[in-house]
CSV table of C-alpha atoms and ligand atoms in Angstrom, one decimal:
chain,number,residue,atom,x,y,z
A,25,UNK,CA,-44.9,19.4,-12.1
A,26,UNK,CA,-45.8,19.8,-8.6
A,27,UNK,CA,-44.4,23.5,-8.5
A,28,UNK,CA,-46.3,24.3,-11.7
A,29,UNK,CA,-49.6,22.9,-10.3
A,30,UNK,CA,-48.7,24.6,-6.9
A,31,UNK,CA,-49.4,21.6,-4.6
A,32,UNK,CA,-48.1,20.5,-1.7
A,33,UNK,CA,-45.5,17.6,-1.4
A,34,UNK,CA,-48.2,15.3,0.5
A,35,UNK,CA,-50.8,16.1,-2.2
A,36,UNK,CA,-48.4,15.5,-4.8
A,37,UNK,CA,-46.9,12.1,-3.4
A,38,UNK,CA,-50.6,11.0,-2.8
A,39,UNK,CA,-51.8,11.6,-6.2
A,40,UNK,CA,-48.9,9.7,-7.7
A,41,UNK,CA,-48.6,7.1,-4.7
A,42,UNK,CA,-45.0,7.9,-4.0
A,43,UNK,CA,-43.5,6.2,-0.9
A,44,UNK,CA,-42.8,8.3,2.1
A,45,UNK,CA,-39.1,9.2,2.5
A,46,UNK,CA,-36.9,9.2,5.5
A,47,UNK,CA,-35.1,12.2,5.4
A,48,UNK,CA,-32.6,11.1,8.0
A,49,UNK,CA,-31.4,8.2,5.5
A,50,UNK,CA,-28.2,8.9,3.9
A,51,UNK,CA,-29.9,8.6,0.4
A,52,UNK,CA,-32.3,11.3,-0.3
A,53,UNK,CA,-35.0,11.3,-3.3
A,54,UNK,CA,-36.8,14.6,-4.5
A,55,UNK,CA,-39.8,12.8,-6.5
A,56,UNK,CA,-40.6,16.3,-8.0
A,57,UNK,CA,-37.4,16.2,-10.1
A,58,UNK,CA,-37.8,12.6,-11.3
A,59,UNK,CA,-38.6,12.5,-15.0
A,60,UNK,CA,-38.9,8.5,-15.1
A,61,UNK,CA,-36.0,8.2,-17.2
A,62,UNK,CA,-35.2,4.7,-15.4
A,63,UNK,CA,-31.5,5.2,-15.1
A,64,UNK,CA,-31.6,4.4,-11.4
A,65,UNK,CA,-33.7,1.3,-11.9
A,66,UNK,CA,-31.1,0.2,-14.6
A,67,UNK,CA,-28.1,0.9,-12.5
A,68,UNK,CA,-29.4,-0.5,-9.4
A,69,UNK,CA,-30.1,-3.7,-11.5
A,70,UNK,CA,-27.1,-4.1,-13.6
A,71,UNK,CA,-24.0,-2.5,-11.6
A,72,UNK,CA,-25.3,-2.9,-8.1
A,73,UNK,CA,-27.2,-6.2,-8.6
A,74,UNK,CA,-29.9,-5.2,-6.0
A,75,UNK,CA,-32.9,-4.1,-7.9
A,76,UNK,CA,-34.0,-1.7,-5.2
A,77,UNK,CA,-35.6,0.8,-7.5
A,78,UNK,CA,-38.8,-0.2,-9.6
A,79,UNK,CA,-41.5,1.5,-11.7
A,80,UNK,CA,-44.9,1.4,-10.6
A,81,UNK,CA,-48.0,2.2,-12.4
A,82,UNK,CA,-48.6,3.1,-15.8
A,83,UNK,CA,-48.6,6.5,-17.9
A,84,UNK,CA,-48.9,9.7,-15.8
A,85,UNK,CA,-49.3,7.9,-12.7
A,86,UNK,CA,-46.3,5.8,-13.2
A,87,UNK,CA,-43.7,6.4,-10.0
A,88,UNK,CA,-40.2,5.2,-9.4
A,89,UNK,CA,-40.5,3.5,-6.0
A,90,UNK,CA,-38.5,1.2,-3.6
A,91,UNK,CA,-39.3,-2.3,-4.6
A,92,UNK,CA,-41.1,-4.8,-2.0
A,93,UNK,CA,-40.6,-2.2,1.0
A,94,UNK,CA,-42.5,0.5,2.7
A,95,UNK,CA,-39.6,2.8,3.1
A,96,UNK,CA,-36.1,3.0,1.7
A,97,UNK,CA,-34.7,2.4,5.2
A,98,UNK,CA,-36.6,-1.1,5.3
A,99,UNK,CA,-35.1,-2.0,1.8
A,100,UNK,CA,-31.9,-3.9,1.3
A,101,UNK,CA,-30.2,-0.6,0.0
A,102,UNK,CA,-26.3,-0.9,0.0
A,103,UNK,CA,-25.9,2.7,-0.1
A,104,UNK,CA,-23.5,2.5,-2.8
A,105,UNK,CA,-24.8,5.7,-4.3
A,106,UNK,CA,-24.6,4.6,-7.9
A,107,UNK,CA,-27.9,5.8,-8.7
A,108,UNK,CA,-27.0,9.2,-7.6
A,109,UNK,CA,-23.9,9.6,-9.9
A,110,UNK,CA,-26.2,8.3,-12.7
A,111,UNK,CA,-29.4,10.2,-12.4
A,112,UNK,CA,-29.3,13.1,-14.9
A,113,UNK,CA,-31.8,15.6,-13.0
A,114,UNK,CA,-30.4,15.4,-9.4
A,115,UNK,CA,-33.6,13.7,-8.1
A,116,UNK,CA,-31.4,11.5,-5.9
A,117,UNK,CA,-28.7,13.0,-3.7
A,118,UNK,CA,-26.8,12.1,-0.5
A,119,UNK,CA,-28.1,13.4,2.8
A,120,UNK,CA,-26.6,17.1,3.2
A,121,UNK,CA,-24.7,17.2,6.4
A,122,UNK,CA,-22.5,20.4,5.5
A,123,UNK,CA,-24.6,22.6,8.0
A,124,UNK,CA,-23.8,20.3,11.2
A,125,UNK,CA,-20.2,20.5,10.1
A,126,UNK,CA,-20.4,24.4,9.9
A,127,UNK,CA,-22.2,24.4,13.4
A,128,UNK,CA,-19.2,22.5,14.8
A,129,UNK,CA,-16.7,25.0,13.0
A,130,UNK,CA,-18.6,27.7,14.7
A,131,UNK,CA,-18.4,26.3,18.1
A,132,UNK,CA,-15.6,27.7,20.3
A,133,UNK,CA,-15.6,24.6,22.4
A,134,UNK,CA,-15.2,22.2,19.4
A,135,UNK,CA,-11.8,21.1,18.2
A,136,UNK,CA,-12.5,20.2,14.5
A,137,UNK,CA,-10.4,17.3,13.1
A,138,UNK,CA,-10.8,16.4,9.2
A,139,UNK,CA,-9.4,13.2,7.5
A,140,UNK,CA,-9.6,13.0,3.8
A,141,UNK,CA,-9.9,9.8,2.1
A,142,UNK,CA,-7.5,8.5,-0.6
A,143,UNK,CA,-9.9,8.5,-3.5
A,144,UNK,CA,-11.4,12.1,-3.0
A,145,UNK,CA,-8.0,13.4,-4.4
A,146,UNK,CA,-8.7,11.7,-7.4
A,147,UNK,CA,-11.9,13.5,-8.5
A,148,UNK,CA,-12.5,16.7,-6.3
A,149,UNK,CA,-10.8,18.9,-8.9
A,150,UNK,CA,-13.3,18.1,-11.3
A,151,UNK,CA,-15.8,20.0,-9.6
A,152,UNK,CA,-13.9,23.0,-9.4
A,153,UNK,CA,-12.1,23.1,-13.0
A,154,UNK,CA,-8.9,22.1,-11.7
A,155,UNK,CA,-6.4,19.9,-13.8
A,156,UNK,CA,-5.7,16.4,-12.3
A,157,UNK,CA,-2.1,17.5,-11.8
A,158,UNK,CA,-3.4,20.7,-10.0
A,159,UNK,CA,-6.0,18.9,-7.8
A,160,UNK,CA,-3.4,17.8,-4.9
A,161,UNK,CA,-4.6,16.5,-1.5
A,162,UNK,CA,-2.4,19.6,-0.2
A,163,UNK,CA,-4.9,22.0,-1.7
A,164,UNK,CA,-7.8,20.1,-0.1
A,165,UNK,CA,-6.0,20.5,3.4
A,166,UNK,CA,-5.4,24.2,2.6
A,167,UNK,CA,-9.2,24.9,1.5
A,168,UNK,CA,-10.3,23.1,4.8
A,169,UNK,CA,-7.9,25.1,6.8
A,170,UNK,CA,-9.6,28.3,5.1
A,171,UNK,CA,-13.0,26.8,5.9
A,172,UNK,CA,-11.9,27.2,9.6
A,173,UNK,CA,-11.1,23.4,10.5
A,174,UNK,CA,-8.5,23.1,13.4
A,175,UNK,CA,-6.4,19.9,12.1
A,176,UNK,CA,-6.4,18.1,9.0
A,177,UNK,CA,-5.2,14.5,8.2
A,178,UNK,CA,-4.7,12.0,5.5
A,179,UNK,CA,-7.0,8.8,5.7
A,180,UNK,CA,-4.1,6.8,4.4
A,181,UNK,CA,-2.7,6.8,7.7
A,182,UNK,CA,-5.4,4.8,9.4
A,183,UNK,CA,-5.5,2.8,6.1
A,184,UNK,CA,-2.0,1.7,7.1
A,185,UNK,CA,-3.4,0.7,10.6
A,186,UNK,CA,-6.2,-1.2,8.9
A,187,UNK,CA,-3.8,-3.0,6.7
A,188,UNK,CA,-1.3,-4.1,9.5
A,189,UNK,CA,-4.3,-5.5,11.6
A,190,UNK,CA,-5.8,-7.2,8.6
A,191,UNK,CA,-2.8,-8.7,7.4
A,192,UNK,CA,-2.0,-10.1,10.5
A,193,UNK,CA,-5.6,-11.3,11.2
A,194,UNK,CA,-5.5,-13.0,7.6
A,195,UNK,CA,-2.0,-14.8,8.6
A,196,UNK,CA,-3.7,-16.1,11.8
A,197,UNK,CA,-6.8,-17.4,10.3
A,198,UNK,CA,-5.4,-19.0,7.4
A,199,UNK,CA,-2.6,-20.6,9.6
A,200,UNK,CA,-5.2,-22.1,12.0
A,201,UNK,CA,-7.2,-23.7,9.1
A,202,UNK,CA,-10.2,-21.4,9.8
A,203,UNK,CA,-10.1,-20.5,6.1
A,204,UNK,CA,-10.1,-23.9,4.6
A,205,UNK,CA,-13.8,-23.9,3.5
A,206,UNK,CA,-14.5,-19.9,2.9
A,207,UNK,CA,-12.3,-17.2,2.7
A,208,UNK,CA,-11.7,-14.2,4.6
A,209,UNK,CA,-13.4,-11.1,3.3
A,210,UNK,CA,-12.3,-7.4,3.5
A,211,UNK,CA,-14.3,-5.2,5.7
A,212,UNK,CA,-13.4,-1.7,4.9
A,213,UNK,CA,-16.2,-1.0,2.2
A,214,UNK,CA,-19.7,-0.4,4.1
A,215,UNK,CA,-21.6,-0.8,0.9
A,216,UNK,CA,-20.2,-4.4,0.5
A,217,UNK,CA,-20.7,-5.0,4.3
A,218,UNK,CA,-24.4,-3.9,4.1
A,219,UNK,CA,-24.8,-6.1,1.1
A,220,UNK,CA,-23.3,-9.2,2.8
A,221,UNK,CA,-25.5,-8.8,5.8
A,222,UNK,CA,-28.6,-8.5,4.0
A,223,UNK,CA,-28.1,-11.1,1.2
A,224,UNK,CA,-25.5,-13.6,2.9
A,225,UNK,CA,-26.0,-13.2,6.6
A,226,UNK,CA,-24.5,-16.8,7.4
A,227,UNK,CA,-21.1,-15.4,6.0
A,228,UNK,CA,-20.6,-12.3,8.1
A,229,UNK,CA,-18.3,-14.3,10.3
A,230,UNK,CA,-15.9,-14.5,7.4
A,231,UNK,CA,-15.4,-10.7,7.3
A,232,UNK,CA,-12.2,-9.2,8.7
A,233,UNK,CA,-12.7,-7.8,12.2
A,234,UNK,CA,-10.6,-4.7,11.4
A,235,UNK,CA,-12.6,-1.6,11.6
A,236,UNK,CA,-12.6,0.5,8.3
A,237,UNK,CA,-9.7,3.4,8.0
A,238,UNK,CA,-12.7,5.9,8.7
A,239,UNK,CA,-13.5,4.3,12.0
A,240,UNK,CA,-10.2,3.6,13.0
A,241,UNK,CA,-9.1,7.1,12.4
A,242,UNK,CA,-12.2,8.7,14.3
A,243,UNK,CA,-11.3,6.2,17.2
A,244,UNK,CA,-7.6,7.4,17.3
A,245,UNK,CA,-8.5,11.0,17.2
A,246,UNK,CA,-11.2,10.8,20.5
A,247,UNK,CA,-8.2,8.7,22.2
A,248,UNK,CA,-4.8,9.2,21.6
A,249,UNK,CA,-4.9,12.6,19.8
A,250,UNK,CA,-7.4,14.1,22.2
A,251,UNK,CA,-4.7,13.0,25.1
A,252,UNK,CA,-1.8,14.3,23.1
A,253,UNK,CA,-3.4,17.7,22.7
A,254,UNK,CA,-5.0,18.2,26.1
A,255,UNK,CA,-8.6,18.1,25.0
A,256,UNK,CA,-11.3,16.1,26.4
A,257,UNK,CA,-12.7,13.4,23.8
A,258,UNK,CA,-16.2,14.9,23.7
A,259,UNK,CA,-14.7,18.1,22.6
A,260,UNK,CA,-13.3,16.6,19.6
A,261,UNK,CA,-15.4,16.8,16.4
A,262,UNK,CA,-14.1,14.2,14.0
A,263,UNK,CA,-15.0,14.6,10.3
A,264,UNK,CA,-14.3,12.4,7.3
A,265,UNK,CA,-14.5,13.7,3.9
A,266,UNK,CA,-15.3,10.5,1.8
A,267,UNK,CA,-16.0,9.4,-1.9
A,268,UNK,CA,-18.9,7.4,-0.5
A,269,UNK,CA,-22.5,7.5,0.6
A,270,UNK,CA,-22.6,4.3,2.4
A,271,UNK,CA,-19.7,5.7,4.9
A,272,UNK,CA,-22.8,8.2,6.1
A,273,UNK,CA,-24.5,5.0,7.2
A,274,UNK,CA,-21.3,3.3,8.6
A,275,UNK,CA,-20.8,6.3,10.9
A,276,UNK,CA,-24.3,5.8,12.4
A,277,UNK,CA,-23.5,2.2,13.4
A,278,UNK,CA,-24.4,1.6,17.3
A,279,UNK,CA,-21.2,-0.2,18.1
A,280,UNK,CA,-19.2,2.6,16.7
A,281,UNK,CA,-20.7,4.7,19.7
A,282,UNK,CA,-18.9,5.2,23.0
A,283,UNK,CA,-20.8,6.6,26.1
A,284,UNK,CA,-17.9,9.0,26.8
A,285,UNK,CA,-17.0,10.2,23.4
A,286,UNK,CA,-19.8,9.8,21.3
A,287,UNK,CA,-19.5,8.3,17.9
A,288,UNK,CA,-16.0,7.6,16.5
A,289,UNK,CA,-16.7,9.7,13.5
A,290,UNK,CA,-19.1,12.8,14.2
A,291,UNK,CA,-19.7,13.8,10.4
A,292,UNK,CA,-19.2,12.3,7.1
A,293,UNK,CA,-19.2,14.8,4.0
A,294,UNK,CA,-18.9,13.4,0.3
A,295,UNK,CA,-16.6,14.8,-2.3
A,296,UNK,CA,-19.6,16.7,-3.7
A,297,UNK,CA,-20.4,18.3,-0.3
A,298,UNK,CA,-16.5,19.3,0.1
A,299,UNK,CA,-16.7,21.1,-3.3
A,300,UNK,CA,-20.3,22.7,-2.4
A,301,UNK,CA,-18.4,24.4,0.6
A,302,UNK,CA,-15.5,25.5,-1.3
A,303,UNK,CA,-17.8,27.3,-3.5
A,304,UNK,CA,-19.9,28.6,-0.7
A,305,UNK,CA,-16.8,30.2,1.0
A,306,UNK,CA,-16.0,31.8,-2.1
A,307,UNK,CA,-12.7,30.0,-2.3
A,308,UNK,CA,-11.1,30.6,-5.7
A,309,UNK,CA,-9.2,27.4,-6.5
A,310,UNK,CA,-6.0,29.0,-8.1
A,311,UNK,CA,-5.4,30.7,-4.8
A,312,UNK,CA,-5.0,27.2,-2.7
A,313,UNK,CA,-1.4,26.2,-2.0
A,314,UNK,CA,-0.2,22.7,-1.1
A,315,UNK,CA,-0.6,22.4,2.6
A,316,UNK,CA,0.8,19.6,4.5
A,317,UNK,CA,-1.2,17.4,6.8
A,318,UNK,CA,-0.7,18.2,10.9
A,319,UNK,CA,1.7,16.9,13.1
A,320,UNK,CA,1.3,13.4,14.6
A,321,UNK,CA,-0.4,11.6,11.8
A,322,UNK,CA,1.8,13.4,9.2
A,323,UNK,CA,3.6,10.3,7.6
A,324,UNK,CA,1.7,7.8,5.6
A,325,UNK,CA,2.9,5.1,2.9
A,326,UNK,CA,2.0,4.2,-0.7
A,327,UNK,CA,-0.1,1.0,0.6
A,328,UNK,CA,-2.6,3.4,2.4
A,329,UNK,CA,-3.1,5.4,-0.6
A,330,UNK,CA,-3.7,2.8,-3.0
A,331,UNK,CA,-6.8,1.9,-0.7
A,332,UNK,CA,-8.7,4.1,-2.9
A,333,UNK,CA,-8.8,1.8,-6.2
A,334,UNK,CA,-10.0,-1.7,-6.7
A,335,UNK,CA,-6.9,-4.2,-5.6
A,336,UNK,CA,-5.2,-1.6,-3.6
A,337,UNK,CA,-6.6,-3.3,-0.5
A,338,UNK,CA,-5.4,-6.8,-1.5
A,339,UNK,CA,-2.0,-5.4,-2.8
A,340,UNK,CA,-1.3,-3.6,0.6
A,341,UNK,CA,-2.4,-6.8,2.4
A,342,UNK,CA,-0.2,-9.2,0.4
A,343,UNK,CA,2.7,-6.8,0.8
A,344,UNK,CA,2.3,-7.0,4.6
A,345,UNK,CA,1.8,-10.6,4.7
A,346,UNK,CA,4.9,-11.2,2.7
A,347,UNK,CA,6.9,-9.1,4.9
A,348,UNK,CA,5.5,-11.1,8.1
A,349,UNK,CA,6.2,-14.5,6.5
A,350,UNK,CA,9.7,-14.0,4.6
A,351,UNK,CA,11.1,-11.3,6.9
A,352,UNK,CA,11.9,-8.9,4.3
A,353,UNK,CA,10.2,-6.7,1.9
A,354,UNK,CA,8.8,-8.0,-1.1
A,355,UNK,CA,10.2,-7.2,-4.7
A,356,UNK,CA,8.8,-3.8,-5.9
A,357,UNK,CA,5.5,-4.5,-7.9
A,358,UNK,CA,5.3,-8.3,-6.9
A,359,UNK,CA,1.7,-7.9,-6.3
A,360,UNK,CA,1.1,-5.1,-8.5
A,361,UNK,CA,-0.7,-7.4,-11.1
A,362,UNK,CA,-3.8,-7.6,-8.8
A,363,UNK,CA,-4.6,-3.8,-8.9
A,364,UNK,CA,-3.6,-3.5,-12.6
A,365,UNK,CA,-6.0,-6.3,-13.5
A,366,UNK,CA,-8.8,-5.2,-11.2
A,367,UNK,CA,-8.8,-1.9,-13.0
A,368,UNK,CA,-9.8,-3.6,-16.3
A,369,UNK,CA,-12.3,-6.0,-15.1
A,370,UNK,CA,-14.8,-6.7,-12.4
A,371,UNK,CA,-13.0,-10.0,-11.1
A,372,UNK,CA,-9.5,-10.9,-10.6
A,373,UNK,CA,-8.4,-14.1,-9.6
A,374,UNK,CA,-4.7,-15.2,-8.8
A,375,UNK,CA,-2.5,-17.5,-6.8
A,376,UNK,CA,0.9,-16.5,-5.2
A,377,UNK,CA,3.5,-18.8,-3.8
A,378,UNK,CA,4.5,-17.4,0.0
A,379,UNK,CA,6.8,-19.9,1.6
A,380,UNK,CA,5.7,-23.1,0.1
A,381,UNK,CA,2.2,-21.9,0.6
A,382,UNK,CA,-0.3,-21.2,-2.4
A,383,UNK,CA,-2.5,-18.3,-1.5
A,384,UNK,CA,-5.7,-18.1,-3.8
A,385,UNK,CA,-7.2,-14.6,-3.8
A,386,UNK,CA,-9.8,-12.8,-5.8
A,387,UNK,CA,-10.7,-9.1,-6.1
A,388,UNK,CA,-14.3,-7.9,-7.2
A,389,UNK,CA,-15.9,-4.8,-7.9
A,390,UNK,CA,-19.6,-3.8,-8.2
A,391,UNK,CA,-22.2,-5.5,-6.3
A,392,UNK,CA,-23.6,-7.4,-9.6
A,393,UNK,CA,-20.1,-8.9,-10.2
A,394,UNK,CA,-20.0,-9.7,-6.2
A,395,UNK,CA,-23.3,-11.4,-6.3
A,396,UNK,CA,-22.3,-13.9,-9.0
A,397,UNK,CA,-19.1,-14.5,-7.1
A,398,UNK,CA,-20.8,-14.9,-3.8
A,399,UNK,CA,-23.1,-17.5,-5.2
A,400,UNK,CA,-20.1,-19.4,-6.4
A,401,UNK,CA,-18.3,-19.3,-3.3
A,402,UNK,CA,-21.5,-20.3,-1.4
A,403,UNK,CA,-22.0,-23.3,-3.3
A,404,UNK,CA,-18.5,-24.3,-2.9
A,405,UNK,CA,-17.6,-23.9,-6.6
A,406,UNK,CA,-14.9,-21.4,-6.1
A,407,UNK,CA,-12.4,-21.3,-3.2
A,408,UNK,CA,-10.1,-18.8,-2.1
A,409,UNK,CA,-8.3,-17.9,1.1
A,410,UNK,CA,-9.0,-14.0,1.0
A,411,UNK,CA,-11.2,-11.9,-1.2
A,412,UNK,CA,-11.3,-8.1,-1.5
A,413,UNK,CA,-14.8,-6.6,-2.3
A,414,UNK,CA,-15.5,-3.2,-3.2
A,415,UNK,CA,-19.2,-2.0,-4.0
A,416,UNK,CA,-18.6,0.6,-6.4
A,417,UNK,CA,-17.3,0.1,-10.0
A,418,UNK,CA,-13.4,0.6,-10.0
A,419,UNK,CA,-13.5,0.7,-6.1
A,420,UNK,CA,-13.9,4.2,-4.1
A,421,UNK,CA,-12.4,6.3,-7.0
A,422,UNK,CA,-15.6,5.2,-8.6
A,423,UNK,CA,-17.7,6.0,-5.5
A,424,UNK,CA,-21.3,7.1,-5.1
A,425,UNK,CA,-20.2,10.5,-3.5
A,426,UNK,CA,-17.6,11.6,-6.0
A,427,UNK,CA,-18.4,14.6,-8.7
A,428,UNK,CA,-21.0,13.7,-11.3
A,429,UNK,CA,-19.2,12.6,-14.3
A,430,UNK,CA,-20.8,15.1,-17.0
A,431,UNK,CA,-18.6,17.8,-14.7
A,432,UNK,CA,-22.1,19.4,-13.5
A,433,UNK,CA,-23.2,19.6,-10.0
A,434,UNK,CA,-26.8,18.4,-10.2
A,435,UNK,CA,-27.7,17.9,-6.7
B,30,SF4,FE1,-17.8,3.4,-0.4
B,30,SF4,FE2,-15.6,2.9,-1.8
B,30,SF4,FE3,-17.4,1.2,-1.0
B,30,SF4,FE4,-18.1,2.6,-2.8
B,30,SF4,S1,-16.3,1.0,-3.0
B,30,SF4,S2,-19.3,2.1,-1.2
B,30,SF4,S3,-16.9,4.3,-2.2
B,30,SF4,S4,-16.2,2.5,0.5
């Protein structure tokens, strides 16, 4: 409409009373593309349980705005990005950080190190017309090397670190009675952490203190890895390819900033941004080969890989807790039910006996389901020892940074 009428952004926004938009925020709105179909309003209400978007005004003057706040940055947006993946016209998208990434590639002083999250491999091929069986993580590594990246790694490595931290923290807090009233919550999903902090701030102490796999990996890159390859920490440019929009927000958090080396993670790109770059570099998917991750963080376990799906973090944590308590590996698939059930439903509850102790766990995905569960936990109606929460339906595989499901790139 604005293009047809040849009017400026400001005039257009004034005429329709559209809120100003902070272009540095990880979620970007282009009002000129909005057709007011209300999908974002529905999704934010029914899936995300937030109700951030609202329709204001009537008829031709109606607009979609952020409810009850002057700007998006002031709203309680969890950044799950589900509105982006459900917008049929690309009026919502993630902040584009590819230019910043390409500047680092072109800088001869910078050593560019990229980690690829487990869930990215499940969907990146959709945007390039690759079959699921062809779209391996090795081909992502190959495409990144062709783009000019120096080192490539699998985030499953630091998911293994996270789970060792989280499982031992759980055993310690469970054993000293700290979880008698309220459970410990997983902390690896930044969409969930934002939601908890704004909606249930009195329960933030129940979060695991472990950094997410992305942040652990960034910290390891700027310390141990920099030392091993003989590079100053400030010359490492640490990039994360994530299925997630909330990770762009997590990366910016002040307490992940070190004076001597900057942020643990310098740049977060979504699966969609990765696909756009592969296309921009004219890399033909059929020419990609299975490359290995680089040396030093080459080996990963299956526990790290299952982080990408709902129930995966809990299954990995229970396996590790079993080993710590029983002194041996658990039987294969001892806790598989957690992940299998969680993929069918928004909430899974189970009790497991470990060494005469009953562990009560819950796994929830989607913030609307989470809000319901949190109300019950807060009122004391439901008691658990350990709860896994993933903001996106199905976990990170259904993340807000994944390819848009009709197979078309709309952003
Ligand atoms: Fe990001 Fe995964 Fe959480 Fe979704 S579920 S907000 S993709 S970490």
